[in-house]
mmCIF file of C-alpha atoms and ligand atoms in Angstrom:
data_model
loop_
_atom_site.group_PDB
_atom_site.id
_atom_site.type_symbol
_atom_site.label_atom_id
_atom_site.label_comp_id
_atom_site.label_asym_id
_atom_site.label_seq_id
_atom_site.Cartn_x
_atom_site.Cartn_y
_atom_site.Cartn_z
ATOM 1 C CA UNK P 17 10.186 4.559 18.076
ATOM 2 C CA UNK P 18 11.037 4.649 14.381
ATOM 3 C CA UNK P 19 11.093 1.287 12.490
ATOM 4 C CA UNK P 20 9.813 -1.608 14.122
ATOM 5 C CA UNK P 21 11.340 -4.898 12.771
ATOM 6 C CA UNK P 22 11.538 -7.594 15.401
ATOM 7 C CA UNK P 23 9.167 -9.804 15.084
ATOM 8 C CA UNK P 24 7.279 -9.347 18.807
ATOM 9 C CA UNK P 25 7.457 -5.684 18.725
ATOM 10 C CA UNK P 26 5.502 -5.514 14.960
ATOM 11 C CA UNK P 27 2.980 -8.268 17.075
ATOM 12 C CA UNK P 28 2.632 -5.708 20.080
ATOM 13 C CA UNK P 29 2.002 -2.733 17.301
ATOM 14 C CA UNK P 30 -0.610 -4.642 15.728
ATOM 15 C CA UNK P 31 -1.864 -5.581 19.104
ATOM 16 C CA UNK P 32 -1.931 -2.141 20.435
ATOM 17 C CA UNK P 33 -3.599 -1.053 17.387
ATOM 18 C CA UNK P 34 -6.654 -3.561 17.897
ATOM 19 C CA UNK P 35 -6.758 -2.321 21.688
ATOM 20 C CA UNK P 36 -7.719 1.215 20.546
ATOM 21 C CA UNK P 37 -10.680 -0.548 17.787
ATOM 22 C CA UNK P 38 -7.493 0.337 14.810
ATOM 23 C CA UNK P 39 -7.482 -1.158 11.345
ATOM 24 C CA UNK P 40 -3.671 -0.780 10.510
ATOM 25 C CA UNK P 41 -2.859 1.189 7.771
ATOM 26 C CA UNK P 42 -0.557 0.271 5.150
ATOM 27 C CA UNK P 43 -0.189 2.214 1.994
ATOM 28 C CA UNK P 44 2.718 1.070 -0.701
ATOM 29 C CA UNK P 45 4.804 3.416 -2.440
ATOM 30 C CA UNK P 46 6.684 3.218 -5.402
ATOM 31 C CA UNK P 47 9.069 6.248 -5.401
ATOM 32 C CA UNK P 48 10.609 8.909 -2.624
ATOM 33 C CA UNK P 49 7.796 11.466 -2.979
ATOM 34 C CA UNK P 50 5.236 8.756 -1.948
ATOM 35 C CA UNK P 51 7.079 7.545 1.317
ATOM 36 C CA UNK P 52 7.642 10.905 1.967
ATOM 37 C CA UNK P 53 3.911 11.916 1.914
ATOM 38 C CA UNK P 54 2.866 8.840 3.684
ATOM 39 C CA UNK P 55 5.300 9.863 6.492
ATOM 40 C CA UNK P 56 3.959 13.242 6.169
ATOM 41 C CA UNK P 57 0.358 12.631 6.522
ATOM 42 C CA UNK P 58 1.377 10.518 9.304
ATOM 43 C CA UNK P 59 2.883 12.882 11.625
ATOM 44 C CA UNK P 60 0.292 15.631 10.859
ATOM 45 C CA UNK P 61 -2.411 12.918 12.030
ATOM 46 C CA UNK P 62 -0.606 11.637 15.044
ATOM 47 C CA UNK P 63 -0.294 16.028 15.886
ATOM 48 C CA UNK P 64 -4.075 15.960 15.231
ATOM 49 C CA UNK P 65 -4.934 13.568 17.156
ATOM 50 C CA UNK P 66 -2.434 13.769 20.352
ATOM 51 C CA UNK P 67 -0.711 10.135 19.660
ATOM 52 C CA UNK P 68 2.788 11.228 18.662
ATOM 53 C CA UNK P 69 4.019 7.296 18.078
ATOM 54 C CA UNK P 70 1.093 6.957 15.335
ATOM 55 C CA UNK P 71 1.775 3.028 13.498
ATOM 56 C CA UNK P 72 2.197 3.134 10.204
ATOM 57 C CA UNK P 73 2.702 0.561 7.460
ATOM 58 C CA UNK P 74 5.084 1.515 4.541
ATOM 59 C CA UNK P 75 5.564 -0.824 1.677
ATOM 60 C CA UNK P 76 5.776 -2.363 -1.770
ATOM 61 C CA UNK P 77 5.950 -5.206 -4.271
ATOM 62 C CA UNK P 78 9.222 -6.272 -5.520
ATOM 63 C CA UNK P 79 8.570 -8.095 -8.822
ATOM 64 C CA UNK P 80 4.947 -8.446 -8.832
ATOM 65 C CA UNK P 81 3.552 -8.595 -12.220
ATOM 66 C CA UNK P 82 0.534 -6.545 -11.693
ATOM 67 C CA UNK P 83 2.754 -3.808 -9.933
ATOM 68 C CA UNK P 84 6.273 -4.112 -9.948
ATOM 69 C CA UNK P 85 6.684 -1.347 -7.536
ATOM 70 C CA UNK P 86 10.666 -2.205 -6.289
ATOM 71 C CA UNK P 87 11.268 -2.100 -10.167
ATOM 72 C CA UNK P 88 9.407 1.280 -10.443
ATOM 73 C CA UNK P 89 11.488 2.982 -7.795
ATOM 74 C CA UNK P 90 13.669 3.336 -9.914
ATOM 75 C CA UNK P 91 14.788 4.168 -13.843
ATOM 76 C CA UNK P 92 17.009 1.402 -14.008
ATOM 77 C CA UNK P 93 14.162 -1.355 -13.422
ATOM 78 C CA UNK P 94 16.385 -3.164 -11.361
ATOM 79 C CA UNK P 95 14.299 -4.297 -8.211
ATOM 80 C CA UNK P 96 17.366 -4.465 -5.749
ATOM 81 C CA UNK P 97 18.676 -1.058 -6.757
ATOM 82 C CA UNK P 98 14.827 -0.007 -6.146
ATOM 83 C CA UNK P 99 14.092 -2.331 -3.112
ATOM 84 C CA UNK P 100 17.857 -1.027 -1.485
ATOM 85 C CA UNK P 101 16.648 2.766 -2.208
ATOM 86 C CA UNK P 102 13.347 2.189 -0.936
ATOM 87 C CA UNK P 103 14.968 0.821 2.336
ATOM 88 C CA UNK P 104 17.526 3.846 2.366
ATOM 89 C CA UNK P 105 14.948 6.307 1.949
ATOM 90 C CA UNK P 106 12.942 5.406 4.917
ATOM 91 C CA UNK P 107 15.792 5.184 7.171
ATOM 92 C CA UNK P 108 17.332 8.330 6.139
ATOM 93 C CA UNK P 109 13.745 10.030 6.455
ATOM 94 C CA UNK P 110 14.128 8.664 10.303
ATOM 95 C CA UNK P 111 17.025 9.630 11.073
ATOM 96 C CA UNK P 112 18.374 11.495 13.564
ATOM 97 C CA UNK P 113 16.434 14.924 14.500
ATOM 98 C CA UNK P 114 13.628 13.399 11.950
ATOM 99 C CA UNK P 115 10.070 15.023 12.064
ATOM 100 C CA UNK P 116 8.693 11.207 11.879
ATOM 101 C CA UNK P 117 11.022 9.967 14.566
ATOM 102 C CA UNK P 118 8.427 9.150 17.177
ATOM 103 C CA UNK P 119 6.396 7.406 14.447
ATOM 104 C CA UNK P 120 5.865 3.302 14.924
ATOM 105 C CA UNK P 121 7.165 3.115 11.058
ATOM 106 C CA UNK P 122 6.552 -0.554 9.553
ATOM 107 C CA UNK P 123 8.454 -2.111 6.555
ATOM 108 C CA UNK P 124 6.113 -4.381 4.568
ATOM 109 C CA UNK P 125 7.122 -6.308 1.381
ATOM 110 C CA UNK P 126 3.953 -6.873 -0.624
ATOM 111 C CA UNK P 127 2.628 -9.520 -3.044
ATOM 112 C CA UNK P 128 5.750 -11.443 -2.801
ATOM 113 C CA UNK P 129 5.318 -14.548 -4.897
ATOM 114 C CA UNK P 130 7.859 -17.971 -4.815
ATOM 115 C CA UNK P 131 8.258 -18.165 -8.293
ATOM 116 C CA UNK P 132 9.098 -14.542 -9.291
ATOM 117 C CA UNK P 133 10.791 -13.309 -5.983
ATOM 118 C CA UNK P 134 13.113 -16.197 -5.366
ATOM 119 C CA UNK P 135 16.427 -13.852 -4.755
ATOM 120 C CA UNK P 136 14.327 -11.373 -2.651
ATOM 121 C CA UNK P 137 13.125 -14.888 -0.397
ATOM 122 C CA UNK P 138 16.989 -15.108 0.278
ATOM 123 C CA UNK P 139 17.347 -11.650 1.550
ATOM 124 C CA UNK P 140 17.584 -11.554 5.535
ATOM 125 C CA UNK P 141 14.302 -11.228 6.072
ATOM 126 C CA UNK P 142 15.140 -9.183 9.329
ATOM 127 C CA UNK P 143 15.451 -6.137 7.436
ATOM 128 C CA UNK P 144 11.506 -6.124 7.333
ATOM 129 C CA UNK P 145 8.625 -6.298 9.645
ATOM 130 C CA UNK P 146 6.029 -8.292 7.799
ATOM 131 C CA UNK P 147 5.809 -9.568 4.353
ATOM 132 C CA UNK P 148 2.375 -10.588 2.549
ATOM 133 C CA UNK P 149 4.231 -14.218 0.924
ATOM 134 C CA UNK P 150 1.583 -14.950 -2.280
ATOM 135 C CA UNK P 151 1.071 -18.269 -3.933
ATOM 136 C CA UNK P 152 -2.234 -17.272 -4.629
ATOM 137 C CA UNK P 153 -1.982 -18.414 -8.129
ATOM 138 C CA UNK P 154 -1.732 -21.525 -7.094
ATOM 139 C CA UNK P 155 -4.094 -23.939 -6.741
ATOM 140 C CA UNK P 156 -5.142 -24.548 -2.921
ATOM 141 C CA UNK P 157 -3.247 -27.064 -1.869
ATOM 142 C CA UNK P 158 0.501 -25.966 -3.205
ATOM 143 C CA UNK P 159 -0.741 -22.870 -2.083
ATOM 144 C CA UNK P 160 -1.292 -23.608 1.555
ATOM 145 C CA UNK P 161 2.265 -26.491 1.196
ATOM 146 C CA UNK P 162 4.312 -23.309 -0.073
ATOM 147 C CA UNK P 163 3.324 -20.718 2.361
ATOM 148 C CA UNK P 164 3.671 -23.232 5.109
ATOM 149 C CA UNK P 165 7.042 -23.980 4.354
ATOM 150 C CA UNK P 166 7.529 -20.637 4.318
ATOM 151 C CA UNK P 167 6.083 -20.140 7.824
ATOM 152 C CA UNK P 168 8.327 -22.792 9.026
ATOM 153 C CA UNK P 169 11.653 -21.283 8.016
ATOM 154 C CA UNK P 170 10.640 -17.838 8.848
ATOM 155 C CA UNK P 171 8.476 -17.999 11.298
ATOM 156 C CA UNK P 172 10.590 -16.732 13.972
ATOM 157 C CA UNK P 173 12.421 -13.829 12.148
ATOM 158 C CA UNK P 174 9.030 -11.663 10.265
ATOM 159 C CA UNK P 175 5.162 -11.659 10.916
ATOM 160 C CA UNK P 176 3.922 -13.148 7.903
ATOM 161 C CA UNK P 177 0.755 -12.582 5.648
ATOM 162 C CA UNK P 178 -0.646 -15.366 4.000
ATOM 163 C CA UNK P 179 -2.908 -14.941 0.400
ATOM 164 C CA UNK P 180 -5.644 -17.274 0.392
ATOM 165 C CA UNK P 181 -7.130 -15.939 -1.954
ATOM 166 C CA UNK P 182 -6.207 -14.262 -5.659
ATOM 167 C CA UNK P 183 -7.204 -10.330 -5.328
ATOM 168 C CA UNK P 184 -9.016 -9.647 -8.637
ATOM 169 C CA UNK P 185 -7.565 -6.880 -10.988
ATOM 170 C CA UNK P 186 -9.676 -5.550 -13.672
ATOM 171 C CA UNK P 187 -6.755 -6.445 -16.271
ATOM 172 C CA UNK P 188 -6.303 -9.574 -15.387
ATOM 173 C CA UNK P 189 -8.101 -13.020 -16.502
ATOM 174 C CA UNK P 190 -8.835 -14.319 -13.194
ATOM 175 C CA UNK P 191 -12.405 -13.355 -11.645
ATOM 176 C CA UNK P 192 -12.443 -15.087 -8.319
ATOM 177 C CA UNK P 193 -15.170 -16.102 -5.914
ATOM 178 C CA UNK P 194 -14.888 -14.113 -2.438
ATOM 179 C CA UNK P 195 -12.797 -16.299 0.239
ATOM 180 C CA UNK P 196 -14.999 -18.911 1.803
ATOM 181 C CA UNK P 197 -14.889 -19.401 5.706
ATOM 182 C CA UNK P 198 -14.392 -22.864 4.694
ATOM 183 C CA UNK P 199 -11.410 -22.135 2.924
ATOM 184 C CA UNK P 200 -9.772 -19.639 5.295
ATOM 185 C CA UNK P 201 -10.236 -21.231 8.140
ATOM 186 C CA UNK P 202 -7.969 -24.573 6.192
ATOM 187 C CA UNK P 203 -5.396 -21.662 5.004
ATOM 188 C CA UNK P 204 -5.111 -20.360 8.610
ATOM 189 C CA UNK P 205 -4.796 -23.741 10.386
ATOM 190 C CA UNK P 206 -2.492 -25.299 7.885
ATOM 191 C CA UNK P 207 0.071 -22.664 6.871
ATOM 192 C CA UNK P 208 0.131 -20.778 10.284
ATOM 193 C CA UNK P 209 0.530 -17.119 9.168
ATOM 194 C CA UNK P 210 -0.251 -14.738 11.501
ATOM 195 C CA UNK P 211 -2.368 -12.457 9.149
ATOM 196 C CA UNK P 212 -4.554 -13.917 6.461
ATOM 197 C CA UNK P 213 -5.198 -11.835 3.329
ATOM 198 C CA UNK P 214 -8.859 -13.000 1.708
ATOM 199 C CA UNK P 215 -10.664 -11.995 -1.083
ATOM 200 C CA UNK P 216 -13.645 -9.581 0.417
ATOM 201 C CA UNK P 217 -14.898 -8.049 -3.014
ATOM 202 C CA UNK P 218 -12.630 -5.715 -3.517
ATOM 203 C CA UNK P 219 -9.908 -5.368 -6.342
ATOM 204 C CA UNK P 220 -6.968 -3.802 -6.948
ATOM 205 C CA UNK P 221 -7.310 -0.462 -8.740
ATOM 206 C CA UNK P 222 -10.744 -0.873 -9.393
ATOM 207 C CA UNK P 223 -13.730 2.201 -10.121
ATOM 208 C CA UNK P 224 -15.318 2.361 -6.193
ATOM 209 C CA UNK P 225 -18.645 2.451 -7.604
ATOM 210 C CA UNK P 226 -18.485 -0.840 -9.419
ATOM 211 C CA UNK P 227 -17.499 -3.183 -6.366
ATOM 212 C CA UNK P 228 -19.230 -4.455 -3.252
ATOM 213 C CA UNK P 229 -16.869 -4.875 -0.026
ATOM 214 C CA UNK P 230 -18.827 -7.966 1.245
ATOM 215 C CA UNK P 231 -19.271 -7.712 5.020
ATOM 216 C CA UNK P 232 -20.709 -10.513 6.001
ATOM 217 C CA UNK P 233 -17.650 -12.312 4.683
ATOM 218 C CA UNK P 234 -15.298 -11.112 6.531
ATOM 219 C CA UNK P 235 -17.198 -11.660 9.533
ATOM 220 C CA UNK P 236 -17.834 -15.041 9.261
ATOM 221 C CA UNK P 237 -13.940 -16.059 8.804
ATOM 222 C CA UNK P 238 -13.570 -14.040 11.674
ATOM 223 C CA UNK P 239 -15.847 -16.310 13.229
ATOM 224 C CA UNK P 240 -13.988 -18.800 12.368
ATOM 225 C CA UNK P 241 -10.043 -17.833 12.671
ATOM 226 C CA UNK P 242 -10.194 -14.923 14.946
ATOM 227 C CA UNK P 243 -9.517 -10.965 13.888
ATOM 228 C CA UNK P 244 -6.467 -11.309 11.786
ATOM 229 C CA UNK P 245 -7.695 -10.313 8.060
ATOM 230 C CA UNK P 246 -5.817 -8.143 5.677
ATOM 231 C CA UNK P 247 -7.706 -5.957 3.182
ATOM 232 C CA UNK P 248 -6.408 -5.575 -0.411
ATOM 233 C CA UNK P 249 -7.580 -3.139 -2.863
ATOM 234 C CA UNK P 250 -9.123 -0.496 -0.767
ATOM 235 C CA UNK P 251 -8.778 1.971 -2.427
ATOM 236 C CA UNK P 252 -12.215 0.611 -4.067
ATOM 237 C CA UNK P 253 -14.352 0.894 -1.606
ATOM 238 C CA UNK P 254 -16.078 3.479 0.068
ATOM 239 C CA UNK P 255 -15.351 5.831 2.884
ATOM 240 C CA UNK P 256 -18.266 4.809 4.867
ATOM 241 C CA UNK P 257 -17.485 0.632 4.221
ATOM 242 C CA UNK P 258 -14.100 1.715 6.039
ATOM 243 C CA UNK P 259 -15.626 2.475 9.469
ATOM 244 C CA UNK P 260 -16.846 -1.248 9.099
ATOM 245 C CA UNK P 261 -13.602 -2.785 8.914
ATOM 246 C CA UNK P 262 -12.666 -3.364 12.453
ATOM 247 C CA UNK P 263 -15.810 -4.683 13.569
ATOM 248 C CA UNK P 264 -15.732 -7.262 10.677
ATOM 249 C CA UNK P 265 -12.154 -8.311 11.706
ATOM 250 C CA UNK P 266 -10.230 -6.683 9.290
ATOM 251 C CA UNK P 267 -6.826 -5.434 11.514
ATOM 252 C CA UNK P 268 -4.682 -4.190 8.278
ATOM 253 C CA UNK P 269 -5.737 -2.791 5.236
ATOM 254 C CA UNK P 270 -3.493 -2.071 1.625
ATOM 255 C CA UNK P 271 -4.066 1.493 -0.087
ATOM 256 C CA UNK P 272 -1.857 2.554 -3.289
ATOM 257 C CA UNK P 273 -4.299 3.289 -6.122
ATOM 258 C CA UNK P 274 -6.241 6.014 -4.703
ATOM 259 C CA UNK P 275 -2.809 7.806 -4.054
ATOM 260 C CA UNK P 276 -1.924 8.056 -7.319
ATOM 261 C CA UNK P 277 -5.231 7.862 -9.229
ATOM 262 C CA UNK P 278 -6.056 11.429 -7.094
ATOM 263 C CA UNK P 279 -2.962 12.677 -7.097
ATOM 264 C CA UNK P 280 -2.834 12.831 -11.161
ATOM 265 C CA UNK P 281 -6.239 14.955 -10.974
ATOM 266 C CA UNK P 282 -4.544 17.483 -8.990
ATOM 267 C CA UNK P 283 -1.764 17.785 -10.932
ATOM 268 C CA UNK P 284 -2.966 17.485 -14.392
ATOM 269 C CA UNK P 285 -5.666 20.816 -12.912
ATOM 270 C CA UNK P 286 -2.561 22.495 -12.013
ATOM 271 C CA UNK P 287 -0.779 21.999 -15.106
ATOM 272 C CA UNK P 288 -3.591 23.298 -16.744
ATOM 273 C CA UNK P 289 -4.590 25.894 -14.980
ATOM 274 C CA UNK P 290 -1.165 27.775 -14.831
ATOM 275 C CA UNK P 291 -0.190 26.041 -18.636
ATOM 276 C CA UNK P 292 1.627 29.334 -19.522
ATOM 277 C CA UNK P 293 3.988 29.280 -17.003
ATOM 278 C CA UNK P 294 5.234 25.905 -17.262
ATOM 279 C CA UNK P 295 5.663 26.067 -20.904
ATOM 280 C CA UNK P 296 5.569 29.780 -22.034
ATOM 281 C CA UNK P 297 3.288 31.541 -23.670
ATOM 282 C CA UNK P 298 3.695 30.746 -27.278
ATOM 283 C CA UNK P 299 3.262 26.888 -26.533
ATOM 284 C CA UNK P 300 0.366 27.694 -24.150
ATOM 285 C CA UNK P 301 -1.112 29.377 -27.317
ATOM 286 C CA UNK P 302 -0.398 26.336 -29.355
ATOM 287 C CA UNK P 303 -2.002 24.065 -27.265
ATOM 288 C CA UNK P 304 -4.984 25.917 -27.061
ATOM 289 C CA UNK P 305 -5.042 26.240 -30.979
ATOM 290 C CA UNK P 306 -4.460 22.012 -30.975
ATOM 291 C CA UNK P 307 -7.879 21.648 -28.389
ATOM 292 C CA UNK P 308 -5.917 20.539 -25.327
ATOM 293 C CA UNK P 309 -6.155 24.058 -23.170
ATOM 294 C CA UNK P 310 -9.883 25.836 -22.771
ATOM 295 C CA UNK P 311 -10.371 29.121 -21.703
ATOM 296 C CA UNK P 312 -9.926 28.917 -17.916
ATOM 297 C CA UNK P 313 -6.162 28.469 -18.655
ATOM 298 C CA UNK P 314 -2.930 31.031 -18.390
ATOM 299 C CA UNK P 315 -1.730 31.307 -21.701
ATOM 300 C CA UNK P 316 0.254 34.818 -21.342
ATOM 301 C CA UNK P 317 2.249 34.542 -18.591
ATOM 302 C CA UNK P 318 6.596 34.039 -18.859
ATOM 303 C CA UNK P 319 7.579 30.709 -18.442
ATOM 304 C CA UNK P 320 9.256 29.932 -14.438
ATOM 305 C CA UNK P 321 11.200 28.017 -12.902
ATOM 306 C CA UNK P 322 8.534 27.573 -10.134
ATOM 307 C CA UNK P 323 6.099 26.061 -12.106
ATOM 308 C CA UNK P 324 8.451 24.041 -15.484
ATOM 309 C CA UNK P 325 10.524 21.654 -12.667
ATOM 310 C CA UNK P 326 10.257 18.192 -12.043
ATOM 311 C CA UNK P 327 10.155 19.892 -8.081
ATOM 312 C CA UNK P 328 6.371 21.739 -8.886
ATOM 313 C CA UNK P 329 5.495 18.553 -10.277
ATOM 314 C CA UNK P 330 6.414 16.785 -7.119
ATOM 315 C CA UNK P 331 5.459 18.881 -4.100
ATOM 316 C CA UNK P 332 2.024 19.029 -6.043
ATOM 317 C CA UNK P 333 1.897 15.174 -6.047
ATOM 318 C CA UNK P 334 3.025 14.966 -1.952
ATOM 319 C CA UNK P 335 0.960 17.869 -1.369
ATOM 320 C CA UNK P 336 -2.337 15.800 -2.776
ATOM 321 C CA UNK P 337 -0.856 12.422 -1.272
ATOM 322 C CA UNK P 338 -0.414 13.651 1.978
ATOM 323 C CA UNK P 339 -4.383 14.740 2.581
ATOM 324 C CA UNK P 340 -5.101 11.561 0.952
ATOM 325 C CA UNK P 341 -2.943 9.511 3.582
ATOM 326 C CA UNK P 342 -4.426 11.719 6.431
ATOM 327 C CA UNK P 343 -7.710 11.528 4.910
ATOM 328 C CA UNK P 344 -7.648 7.560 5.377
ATOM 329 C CA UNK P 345 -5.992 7.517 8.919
ATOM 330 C CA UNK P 346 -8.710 9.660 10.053
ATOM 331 C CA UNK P 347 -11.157 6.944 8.784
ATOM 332 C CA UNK P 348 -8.748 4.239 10.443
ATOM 333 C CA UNK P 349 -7.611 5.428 13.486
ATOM 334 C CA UNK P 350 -10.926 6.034 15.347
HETATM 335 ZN ZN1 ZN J 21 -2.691 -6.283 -3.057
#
């Protein structure tokens, strides 16, 4: 196993997946400690569970204003210097003698749009196994005319998610209407993507208790176009919506906030908690004197080098990560 890139083998994963009643999972990244925990959580599910070549969807956005993720992989902001490392990462983690070698490992490129991502679109697209092509901002029409052009030049060489819809974000200006069958159905037929990504209710990094994951839409595209929907933003809906997904047509869904919107809370506990050793005692003090540290934290212990390095910081963040991957698998793969 290990990464799957051609384009009938990523068809036969999804495939497979739907055969065992499986809503893909793909969670997006934005640095090496993310991949790795996705890759971690991964293997200790497919142990769990007795399926050693678990499928697993890995990606990110390039240039994508909301989340610039290939730009965040990096200091340098540069997205091919974070896209390249992204790509290097996974396929060192796979390497020979990997723990994740009998993984089904996707490569997804998220949220890529025609006007930003123009030198990405001239990439080999080879080196991937699906991308989600957006022109969501546009209206319908040059929406559905670029994304079918799109289909027709690289139809043959990537599975290919189309964005009917705009996902809402809670910065942004847009508030969109959930995806009409109406609407999907025209998307589907007249672009020819293979996976259709609509607007269900949810939005990207949104509070869960604020949003409504709207069943009976996805069901009646469904109706319509067959089981091929993608779900963005789920991180913002509930645990119990998930078990939902697959009988509503929904064969992929997107997770990145909840990684790192629960992974913070850990960490910023820990930091607390043990204050004294990550920044000695007399700061610990001070920081109690400013307000910032109560009473539950260390403020006498020596500074160490097991708790002041960029490395606690880290394997607190994959440790968190990792249940949260597992966590959602165990919802998914059912
Ligand atoms: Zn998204």
């Amino acid at each position: 196993m290990g990464i799957i890139r051609d384009r009938q083998q990523v068809l036969d994963v999804y495939a497979d997946a739907a055969q065992r009643g499986w809503v893909l999972a793909g969670f997006n990244t934005e640095n090496l400690t993310t991949t790795e925990a996705i890759l971690s959580g991964a293997v200790e599910v497919a142990q769990g569970i007795g399926c050693a070549d678990l499928p697993i969807v890995i990606g990110l956005t390039n240039l994508y204003p909301q989340r610039p993720q290939a730009v965040n992989y990096t200091h340098t902001r540069c997205w091919e210097t974070g896209l390249k490392l992204f790509l290097a990462d996974i396929e060192a983690l796979l390497g020979p003698g990997s723990a994740f070698a009998d993984l089904k490992v996707l490569i997804h490129l998220d949220h890529i749009r025609p006007d930003i991502d123009r030198d990405l679109l001239g990439w080999d697209m080879g080196r991937f196994s699906s991308i989600m092509y957006d022109a969501s901002s546009r209206p319908i029409d040059q929406n559905i005319a670029a994304t079918a052009a799109f289909v027709q030049e690289h139809r043959d060489e990537i599975v290919i998610e189309g964005a009917c819809g705009e996902i809402a974000d809670p910065l942004g200006q847009v508030k969109p209407e959930p995806t009409t069958p109406d609407a999907a159905e025209r998307f589907w037929r007249e672009t020819g993507v293979d996976l259709v990504v609509a607007d269900l209710g949810t939005q990207h990094r949104a509070a869960a208790a604020e949003l409504e994951y709207h069943g009976e839409v996805p069901r009646q595209i469904t109706e319509r176009i067959g089981p091929r929907l993608v779900l963005h933003g789920a991180s913002s809906i509930r645990p119990e919506q998930i078990s939902n997904l697959f009988a509503d047509g929904v064969r992929k869904v997107n997770i990145w906030t909840a990684l790192e919107r629960d992974a913070t809370l850990a960490l910023l506990r820990d930091m607390l908690t043990n204050a004294a050793k990550l920044v000695g005692p007399e700061q610990a003090r001070q920081l109690a004197a400013d307000g910032l540290l109560g009473e539950a934290a260390d403020t006498k212990s020596p500074a160490s080098v097991s708790h002041f390095t960029t490395h606690y910081r880290r394997e607190l963040v994959f440790g968190r990560m990792k249940k949260i991957v597992a966590d959602y698998l165990q919802l998914l793969y059912v």
